[in-house]
PDB file of N, CA and C in Angstrom:
ATOM      1  N   HIS A 918     -49.023 -78.776  25.725  1.00  0.00           N
ATOM      2  CA  HIS A 918     -48.265 -78.918  26.972  1.00  0.00           C
ATOM      3  C   HIS A 918     -46.953 -78.553  26.420  1.00  0.00           C
ATOM      4  N   LYS A 919     -46.787 -78.180  25.089  1.00  0.00           N
ATOM      5  CA  LYS A 919     -45.593 -77.888  24.530  1.00  0.00           C
ATOM      6  C   LYS A 919     -45.555 -76.019  25.209  1.00  0.00           C
ATOM      7  N   LEU A 920     -46.688 -75.540  25.181  1.00  0.00           N
ATOM      8  CA  LEU A 920     -46.619 -73.961  25.426  1.00  0.00           C
ATOM      9  C   LEU A 920     -46.840 -74.049  26.522  1.00  0.00           C
ATOM     10  N   GLN A 921     -46.989 -74.420  27.852  1.00  0.00           N
ATOM     11  CA  GLN A 921     -46.496 -74.807  29.138  1.00  0.00           C
ATOM     12  C   GLN A 921     -45.297 -74.800  29.320  1.00  0.00           C
ATOM     13  N   TRP A 922     -44.652 -75.801  28.534  1.00  0.00           N
ATOM     14  CA  TRP A 922     -42.729 -76.058  28.747  1.00  0.00           C
ATOM     15  C   TRP A 922     -42.489 -74.314  27.974  1.00  0.00           C
ATOM     16  N   GLU A 923     -42.776 -73.677  27.214  1.00  0.00           N
ATOM     17  CA  GLU A 923     -42.312 -72.846  26.567  1.00  0.00           C
ATOM     18  C   GLU A 923     -42.615 -71.226  27.429  1.00  0.00           C
ATOM     19  N   MET A 924     -43.459 -71.800  27.973  1.00  0.00           N
ATOM     20  CA  MET A 924     -44.169 -70.562  28.847  1.00  0.00           C
ATOM     21  C   MET A 924     -43.007 -70.669  30.011  1.00  0.00           C
ATOM     22  N   ARG A 925     -42.955 -71.656  30.513  1.00  0.00           N
ATOM     23  CA  ARG A 925     -41.817 -72.144  31.760  1.00  0.00           C
ATOM     24  C   ARG A 925     -40.104 -71.911  31.536  1.00  0.00           C
ATOM     25  N   GLN A 926     -39.803 -71.858  30.527  1.00  0.00           N
ATOM     26  CA  GLN A 926     -38.531 -71.666  29.908  1.00  0.00           C
ATOM     27  C   GLN A 926     -38.593 -70.017  29.838  1.00  0.00           C
ATOM     28  N   ARG A 927     -39.603 -69.475  29.587  1.00  0.00           N
ATOM     29  CA  ARG A 927     -39.608 -68.005  29.142  1.00  0.00           C
ATOM     30  C   ARG A 927     -39.481 -67.254  30.851  1.00  0.00           C
ATOM     31  N   GLU A 928     -39.878 -68.042  31.358  1.00  0.00           N
ATOM     32  CA  GLU A 928     -40.566 -67.214  32.999  1.00  0.00           C
ATOM     33  C   GLU A 928     -38.978 -67.790  33.628  1.00  0.00           C
ATOM     34  N   GLU A 929     -38.402 -68.867  33.246  1.00  0.00           N
ATOM     35  CA  GLU A 929     -37.142 -68.977  33.683  1.00  0.00           C
ATOM     36  C   GLU A 929     -35.992 -68.087  33.441  1.00  0.00           C
ATOM     37  N   GLU A 930     -35.859 -67.683  31.853  1.00  0.00           N
ATOM     38  CA  GLU A 930     -34.960 -66.809  31.288  1.00  0.00           C
ATOM     39  C   GLU A 930     -35.421 -65.449  31.948  1.00  0.00           C
ATOM     40  N   ILE A 931     -36.631 -64.858  32.157  1.00  0.00           N
ATOM     41  CA  ILE A 931     -36.975 -63.827  32.934  1.00  0.00           C
ATOM     42  C   ILE A 931     -36.301 -63.489  34.288  1.00  0.00           C
ATOM     43  N   GLU A 932     -36.576 -64.793  34.998  1.00  0.00           N
ATOM     44  CA  GLU A 932     -35.494 -64.602  36.561  1.00  0.00           C
ATOM     45  C   GLU A 932     -34.404 -64.542  36.726  1.00  0.00           C
ATOM     46  N   GLU A 933     -34.137 -64.894  35.117  1.00  0.00           N
ATOM     47  CA  GLU A 933     -32.341 -64.960  35.155  1.00  0.00           C
ATOM     48  C   GLU A 933     -31.638 -63.237  34.872  1.00  0.00           C
ATOM     49  N   LEU A 934     -32.662 -63.024  33.924  1.00  0.00           N
ATOM     50  CA  LEU A 934     -32.169 -61.419  33.450  1.00  0.00           C
ATOM     51  C   LEU A 934     -32.715 -60.730  34.689  1.00  0.00           C
ATOM     52  N   GLN A 935     -33.203 -61.085  35.384  1.00  0.00           N
ATOM     53  CA  GLN A 935     -34.164 -59.871  36.692  1.00  0.00           C
ATOM     54  C   GLN A 935     -32.990 -60.200  37.569  1.00  0.00           C
ATOM     55  N   LYS A 936     -32.343 -61.226  37.717  1.00  0.00           N
ATOM     56  CA  LYS A 936     -31.250 -61.624  38.482  1.00  0.00           C
ATOM     57  C   LYS A 936     -29.897 -60.722  38.346  1.00  0.00           C
ATOM     58  N   ALA A 937     -29.515 -60.615  36.927  1.00  0.00           N
ATOM     59  CA  ALA A 937     -28.830 -60.404  36.577  1.00  0.00           C
ATOM     60  C   ALA A 937     -28.650 -58.444  36.440  1.00  0.00           C
ATOM     61  N   LEU A 938     -29.950 -58.504  36.112  1.00  0.00           N
ATOM     62  CA  LEU A 938     -29.892 -57.011  36.601  1.00  0.00           C
ATOM     63  C   LEU A 938     -29.733 -56.337  37.774  1.00  0.00           C
ATOM     64  N   SER A 939     -30.253 -57.174  38.708  1.00  0.00           N
ATOM     65  CA  SER A 939     -30.618 -56.641  40.215  1.00  0.00           C
ATOM     66  C   SER A 939     -28.531 -56.818  40.460  1.00  0.00           C
ATOM     67  N   ASP A 940     -27.898 -57.835  40.190  1.00  0.00           N
ATOM     68  CA  ASP A 940     -26.528 -58.087  40.443  1.00  0.00           C
ATOM     69  C   ASP A 940     -25.887 -56.756  40.021  1.00  0.00           C
ATOM     70  N   MET A 941     -26.445 -56.435  38.362  1.00  0.00           N
ATOM     71  CA  MET A 941     -25.618 -55.264  38.024  1.00  0.00           C
ATOM     72  C   MET A 941     -25.621 -53.488  38.763  1.00  0.00           C
ATOM     73  N   GLN A 942     -27.094 -53.692  39.373  1.00  0.00           N
ATOM     74  CA  GLN A 942     -27.583 -52.519  39.996  1.00  0.00           C
ATOM     75  C   GLN A 942     -26.621 -52.734  41.133  1.00  0.00           C
ATOM     76  N   VAL A 943     -26.924 -53.771  42.117  1.00  0.00           N
ATOM     77  CA  VAL A 943     -25.841 -53.454  43.113  1.00  0.00           C
ATOM     78  C   VAL A 943     -24.153 -53.305  42.783  1.00  0.00           C
ATOM     79  N   TYR A 944     -23.850 -53.728  41.669  1.00  0.00           N
ATOM     80  CA  TYR A 944     -22.609 -53.559  41.181  1.00  0.00           C
ATOM     81  C   TYR A 944     -22.228 -51.896  41.190  1.00  0.00           C
ATOM     82  N   LEU A 945     -23.245 -51.354  40.379  1.00  0.00           N
ATOM     83  CA  LEU A 945     -23.100 -49.609  39.649  1.00  0.00           C
ATOM     84  C   LEU A 945     -23.139 -48.941  40.929  1.00  0.00           C
ATOM     85  N   PHE A 946     -24.098 -49.357  41.977  1.00  0.00           N
ATOM     86  CA  PHE A 946     -24.096 -48.673  43.335  1.00  0.00           C
ATOM     87  C   PHE A 946     -22.548 -48.915  43.996  1.00  0.00           C
ATOM     88  N   GLN A 947     -22.085 -49.534  44.307  1.00  0.00           N
ATOM     89  CA  GLN A 947     -21.015 -50.060  44.920  1.00  0.00           C
ATOM     90  C   GLN A 947     -19.694 -49.448  43.797  1.00  0.00           C
ATOM     91  N   GLU A 948     -19.832 -48.763  42.635  1.00  0.00           N
ATOM     92  CA  GLU A 948     -19.113 -48.598  42.104  1.00  0.00           C
ATOM     93  C   GLU A 948     -19.316 -47.142  42.370  1.00  0.00           C
ATOM     94  N   ARG A 949     -20.446 -46.358  42.602  1.00  0.00           N
ATOM     95  CA  ARG A 949     -20.578 -44.789  42.600  1.00  0.00           C
ATOM     96  C   ARG A 949     -20.001 -44.398  43.885  1.00  0.00           C
ATOM     97  N   GLU A 950     -20.127 -45.563  44.854  1.00  0.00           N
ATOM     98  CA  GLU A 950     -19.995 -45.236  46.528  1.00  0.00           C
ATOM     99  C   GLU A 950     -18.392 -45.085  46.362  1.00  0.00           C
ATOM    100  N   HIS A 951     -17.815 -46.178  45.572  1.00  0.00           N
ATOM    101  CA  HIS A 951     -16.208 -46.062  45.208  1.00  0.00           C
ATOM    102  C   HIS A 951     -15.840 -44.255  45.024  1.00  0.00           C
ATOM    103  N   SER A 952     -16.280 -44.338  43.915  1.00  0.00           N
ATOM    104  CA  SER A 952     -15.700 -43.271  42.886  1.00  0.00           C
ATOM    105  C   SER A 952     -16.358 -41.930  43.378  1.00  0.00           C
ATOM    106  N   LEU A 953     -17.515 -41.798  44.808  1.00  0.00           N
ATOM    107  CA  LEU A 953     -17.417 -40.688  45.400  1.00  0.00           C
ATOM    108  C   LEU A 953     -16.506 -40.526  46.909  1.00  0.00           C
ATOM    109  N   ARG A 954     -16.080 -41.876  47.127  1.00  0.00           N
ATOM    110  CA  ARG A 954     -14.746 -41.437  48.072  1.00  0.00           C
ATOM    111  C   ARG A 954     -13.631 -41.106  47.261  1.00  0.00           C
ATOM    112  N   LEU A 955     -13.300 -41.710  46.370  1.00  0.00           N
ATOM    113  CA  LEU A 955     -11.909 -40.780  45.598  1.00  0.00           C
ATOM    114  C   LEU A 955     -11.921 -39.544  45.367  1.00  0.00           C
ATOM    115  N   TYR A 956     -12.950 -39.337  44.694  1.00  0.00           N
ATOM    116  CA  TYR A 956     -13.624 -38.021  44.691  1.00  0.00           C
ATOM    117  C   TYR A 956     -13.185 -36.824  45.832  1.00  0.00           C
ATOM    118  N   ALA A 957     -13.760 -37.655  47.418  1.00  0.00           N
ATOM    119  CA  ALA A 957     -13.627 -36.806  48.301  1.00  0.00           C
ATOM    120  C   ALA A 957     -12.207 -37.208  48.895  1.00  0.00           C
ATOM    121  N   GLU A 958     -11.314 -37.795  48.618  1.00  0.00           N
ATOM    122  CA  GLU A 958      -9.984 -38.108  48.635  1.00  0.00           C
ATOM    123  C   GLU A 958      -9.373 -37.074  48.046  1.00  0.00           C
ATOM    124  N   ASN A 959      -9.340 -37.182  47.168  1.00  0.00           N
ATOM    125  CA  ASN A 959      -8.654 -36.291  45.973  1.00  0.00           C
ATOM    126  C   ASN A 959      -8.914 -34.457  46.435  1.00  0.00           C
ATOM    127  N   ASP A 960      -9.937 -34.578  46.812  1.00  0.00           N
ATOM    128  CA  ASP A 960     -10.308 -33.287  47.417  1.00  0.00           C
ATOM    129  C   ASP A 960      -9.340 -32.339  48.430  1.00  0.00           C
ATOM    130  N   ARG A 961      -9.496 -34.144  49.568  1.00  0.00           N
ATOM    131  CA  ARG A 961      -8.772 -33.643  50.923  1.00  0.00           C
ATOM    132  C   ARG A 961      -7.315 -33.863  50.230  1.00  0.00           C
ATOM    133  N   LEU A 962      -6.758 -34.196  49.474  1.00  0.00           N
ATOM    134  CA  LEU A 962      -4.924 -33.828  49.255  1.00  0.00           C
ATOM    135  C   LEU A 962      -4.783 -33.086  48.682  1.00  0.00           C
ATOM    136  N   LYS A 963      -5.677 -32.523  47.857  1.00  0.00           N
ATOM    137  CA  LYS A 963      -5.369 -30.925  47.121  1.00  0.00           C
ATOM    138  C   LYS A 963      -5.325 -30.159  48.312  1.00  0.00           C
ATOM    139  N   ILE A 964      -6.597 -30.229  49.149  1.00  0.00           N
ATOM    140  CA  ILE A 964      -6.583 -28.835  50.423  1.00  0.00           C
ATOM    141  C   ILE A 964      -5.102 -28.962  51.037  1.00  0.00           C
ATOM    142  N   ARG A 965      -4.592 -30.352  50.959  1.00  0.00           N
ATOM    143  CA  ARG A 965      -3.486 -30.428  51.867  1.00  0.00           C
ATOM    144  C   ARG A 965      -2.224 -29.926  51.026  1.00  0.00           C
ATOM    145  N   GLU A 966      -2.740 -30.010  49.640  1.00  0.00           N
ATOM    146  CA  GLU A 966      -1.280 -29.682  48.480  1.00  0.00           C
ATOM    147  C   GLU A 966      -1.032 -27.689  49.003  1.00  0.00           C
ATOM    148  N   LEU A 967      -2.540 -27.525  48.755  1.00  0.00           N
ATOM    149  CA  LEU A 967      -2.151 -25.890  49.408  1.00  0.00           C
ATOM    150  C   LEU A 967      -1.674 -25.743  50.661  1.00  0.00           C
ATOM    151  N   GLU A 968      -1.827 -26.272  51.661  1.00  0.00           N
ATOM    152  CA  GLU A 968      -1.700 -26.256  53.188  1.00  0.00           C
ATOM    153  C   GLU A 968      -0.172 -26.514  52.683  1.00  0.00           C
ATOM    154  N   ASP A 969       0.258 -27.239  52.193  1.00  0.00           N
ATOM    155  CA  ASP A 969       2.007 -27.490  52.568  1.00  0.00           C
ATOM    156  C   ASP A 969       2.354 -26.581  51.690  1.00  0.00           C
ATOM    157  N   ARG A 970       1.865 -25.974  50.799  1.00  0.00           N
ATOM    158  CA  ARG A 970       2.541 -24.845  49.526  1.00  0.00           C
ATOM    159  C   ARG A 970       2.743 -23.356  50.380  1.00  0.00           C
ATOM    160  N   LYS A 971       1.675 -23.013  51.283  1.00  0.00           N
ATOM    161  CA  LYS A 971       1.382 -22.175  52.103  1.00  0.00           C
ATOM    162  C   LYS A 971       2.999 -22.286  52.980  1.00  0.00           C
ATOM    163  N   LYS A 972       2.487 -23.594  53.929  1.00  0.00           N
ATOM    164  CA  LYS A 972       3.812 -23.858  54.783  1.00  0.00           C
ATOM    165  C   LYS A 972       5.593 -23.249  54.271  1.00  0.00           C
ATOM    166  N   MET A 973       5.453 -23.946  53.131  1.00  0.00           N
ATOM    167  CA  MET A 973       6.646 -24.196  52.014  1.00  0.00           C
ATOM    168  C   MET A 973       7.150 -22.240  51.940  1.00  0.00           C
ATOM    169  N   GLN A 974       6.259 -21.932  51.622  1.00  0.00           N
ATOM    170  CA  GLN A 974       6.243 -20.576  51.341  1.00  0.00           C
ATOM    171  C   GLN A 974       6.752 -19.732  52.435  1.00  0.00           C
ATOM    172  N   HIS A 975       5.744 -20.106  53.533  1.00  0.00           N
ATOM    173  CA  HIS A 975       6.101 -19.235  54.937  1.00  0.00           C
ATOM    174  C   HIS A 975       7.694 -19.377  55.373  1.00  0.00           C
ATOM    175  N   LEU A 976       8.360 -20.662  55.096  1.00  0.00           N
ATOM    176  CA  LEU A 976       9.379 -21.225  55.461  1.00  0.00           C
ATOM    177  C   LEU A 976      10.558 -20.427  54.685  1.00  0.00           C
ATOM    178  N   LEU A 977      10.435 -20.331  53.457  1.00  0.00           N
ATOM    179  CA  LEU A 977      11.394 -20.025  52.666  1.00  0.00           C
ATOM    180  C   LEU A 977      11.391 -18.278  52.832  1.00  0.00           C
ATOM    181  N   ALA A 978      10.170 -18.069  53.192  1.00  0.00           N
ATOM    182  CA  ALA A 978       9.856 -16.220  53.612  1.00  0.00           C
ATOM    183  C   ALA A 978      11.040 -16.427  54.933  1.00  0.00           C
ATOM    184  N   LEU A 979      10.841 -16.737  55.478  1.00  0.00           N
ATOM    185  CA  LEU A 979      11.698 -16.898  57.002  1.00  0.00           C
ATOM    186  C   LEU A 979      13.058 -17.297  57.062  1.00  0.00           C
ATOM    187  N   ILE A 980      13.446 -17.669  55.660  1.00  0.00           N
ATOM    188  CA  ILE A 980      15.062 -18.006  55.523  1.00  0.00           C
ATOM    189  C   ILE A 980      15.937 -17.181  54.864  1.00  0.00           C
ATOM    190  N   GLY A 981      14.678 -16.582  54.212  1.00  0.00           N
ATOM    191  CA  GLY A 981      15.063 -14.977  53.237  1.00  0.00           C
ATOM    192  C   GLY A 981      15.876 -15.105  51.630  1.00  0.00           C
ATOM    193  N   PRO A 982      16.156 -14.379  50.862  1.00  0.00           N
ATOM    194  CA  PRO A 982      16.347 -14.565  49.784  1.00  0.00           C
ATOM    195  C   PRO A 982      17.441 -15.790  49.053  1.00  0.00           C
ATOM    196  N   GLU A 983      18.707 -16.250  50.288  1.00  0.00           N
ATOM    197  CA  GLU A 983      19.485 -16.942  49.585  1.00  0.00           C
ATOM    198  C   GLU A 983      18.593 -18.322  49.546  1.00  0.00           C
ATOM    199  N   ALA A 984      17.272 -18.539  49.985  1.00  0.00           N
ATOM    200  CA  ALA A 984      16.906 -20.232  50.044  1.00  0.00           C
ATOM    201  C   ALA A 984      16.266 -20.130  48.486  1.00  0.00           C
ATOM    202  N   GLU A 985      16.077 -18.658  47.447  1.00  0.00           N
ATOM    203  CA  GLU A 985      15.167 -19.141  46.054  1.00  0.00           C
ATOM    204  C   GLU A 985      16.323 -19.863  45.492  1.00  0.00           C
ATOM    205  N   THR A 986      17.430 -19.738  45.563  1.00  0.00           N
ATOM    206  CA  THR A 986      18.703 -21.041  44.846  1.00  0.00           C
ATOM    207  C   THR A 986      18.221 -22.494  44.933  1.00  0.00           C
ATOM    208  N   VAL A 987      17.415 -22.648  45.661  1.00  0.00           N
ATOM    209  CA  VAL A 987      17.387 -24.164  46.261  1.00  0.00           C
ATOM    210  C   VAL A 987      16.198 -24.564  45.192  1.00  0.00           C
ATOM    211  N   THR A 988      16.683 -26.401  44.736  1.00  0.00           N
ATOM    212  CA  THR A 988      15.761 -26.485  43.897  1.00  0.00           C
ATOM    213  C   THR A 988      15.001 -27.441  44.964  1.00  0.00           C
ATOM    214  N   TYR A 989      13.680 -28.415  44.533  1.00  0.00           N
ATOM    215  CA  TYR A 989      13.306 -29.338  44.819  1.00  0.00           C
ATOM    216  C   TYR A 989      12.667 -29.807  43.983  1.00  0.00           C
ATOM    217  N   PHE A 990      13.213 -31.055  44.186  1.00  0.00           N
ATOM    218  CA  PHE A 990      12.509 -32.294  43.324  1.00  0.00           C
ATOM    219  C   PHE A 990      11.634 -33.102  43.976  1.00  0.00           C
ATOM    220  N   HIS A 991      10.566 -33.387  42.993  1.00  0.00           N
ATOM    221  CA  HIS A 991       9.714 -33.938  43.515  1.00  0.00           C
ATOM    222  C   HIS A 991      10.006 -35.808  43.639  1.00  0.00           C
ATOM    223  N   ARG A 992      10.714 -35.982  42.759  1.00  0.00           N
ATOM    224  CA  ARG A 992      11.477 -37.408  42.462  1.00  0.00           C
ATOM    225  C   ARG A 992      12.661 -37.155  42.202  1.00  0.00           C
ATOM    226  N   GLU A 993      13.482 -38.105  41.795  1.00  0.00           N
ATOM    227  CA  GLU A 993      14.927 -38.221  42.069  1.00  0.00           C
ATOM    228  C   GLU A 993      15.344 -36.809  41.064  1.00  0.00           C
ATOM    229  N   PRO A 994      16.478 -35.909  41.110  1.00  0.00           N
ATOM    230  CA  PRO A 994      16.803 -35.396  40.572  1.00  0.00           C
ATOM    231  C   PRO A 994      17.460 -35.383  38.965  1.00  0.00           C
ATOM    232  N   PRO A 995      17.192 -35.027  37.996  1.00  0.00           N
ATOM    233  CA  PRO A 995      18.115 -35.888  36.803  1.00  0.00           C
ATOM    234  C   PRO A 995      19.208 -35.724  36.953  1.00  0.00           C
ATOM    235  N   HIS A 996      19.877 -36.989  36.008  1.00  0.00           N
ATOM    236  CA  HIS A 996      21.236 -37.225  36.244  1.00  0.00           C
ATOM    237  C   HIS A 996      21.986 -36.302  35.329  1.00  0.00           C
ATOM    238  N   LYS A 997      23.043 -36.070  35.578  1.00  0.00           N
ATOM    239  CA  LYS A 997      23.589 -34.940  34.502  1.00  0.00           C
ATOM    240  C   LYS A 997      24.711 -35.927  34.069  1.00  0.00           C
TER     241      LYS A 997
END
């Protein structure tokens, strides 16, 4: 009778571990999907940055040499 009880305990433990493994596999899959979406977004932003740089260079070329003295700050300019 004790052997049957121990077997049942082991079976329950195996079921719990299988459920935990299944849950982790689902979580891992979701994280991979999220990571791929972030990589794709990052690629789109890099492409947009290159396009924006080209536009800026084109506009600066249209303005002429006096535009080269203009400084652009990504954030606030440093305080003097």
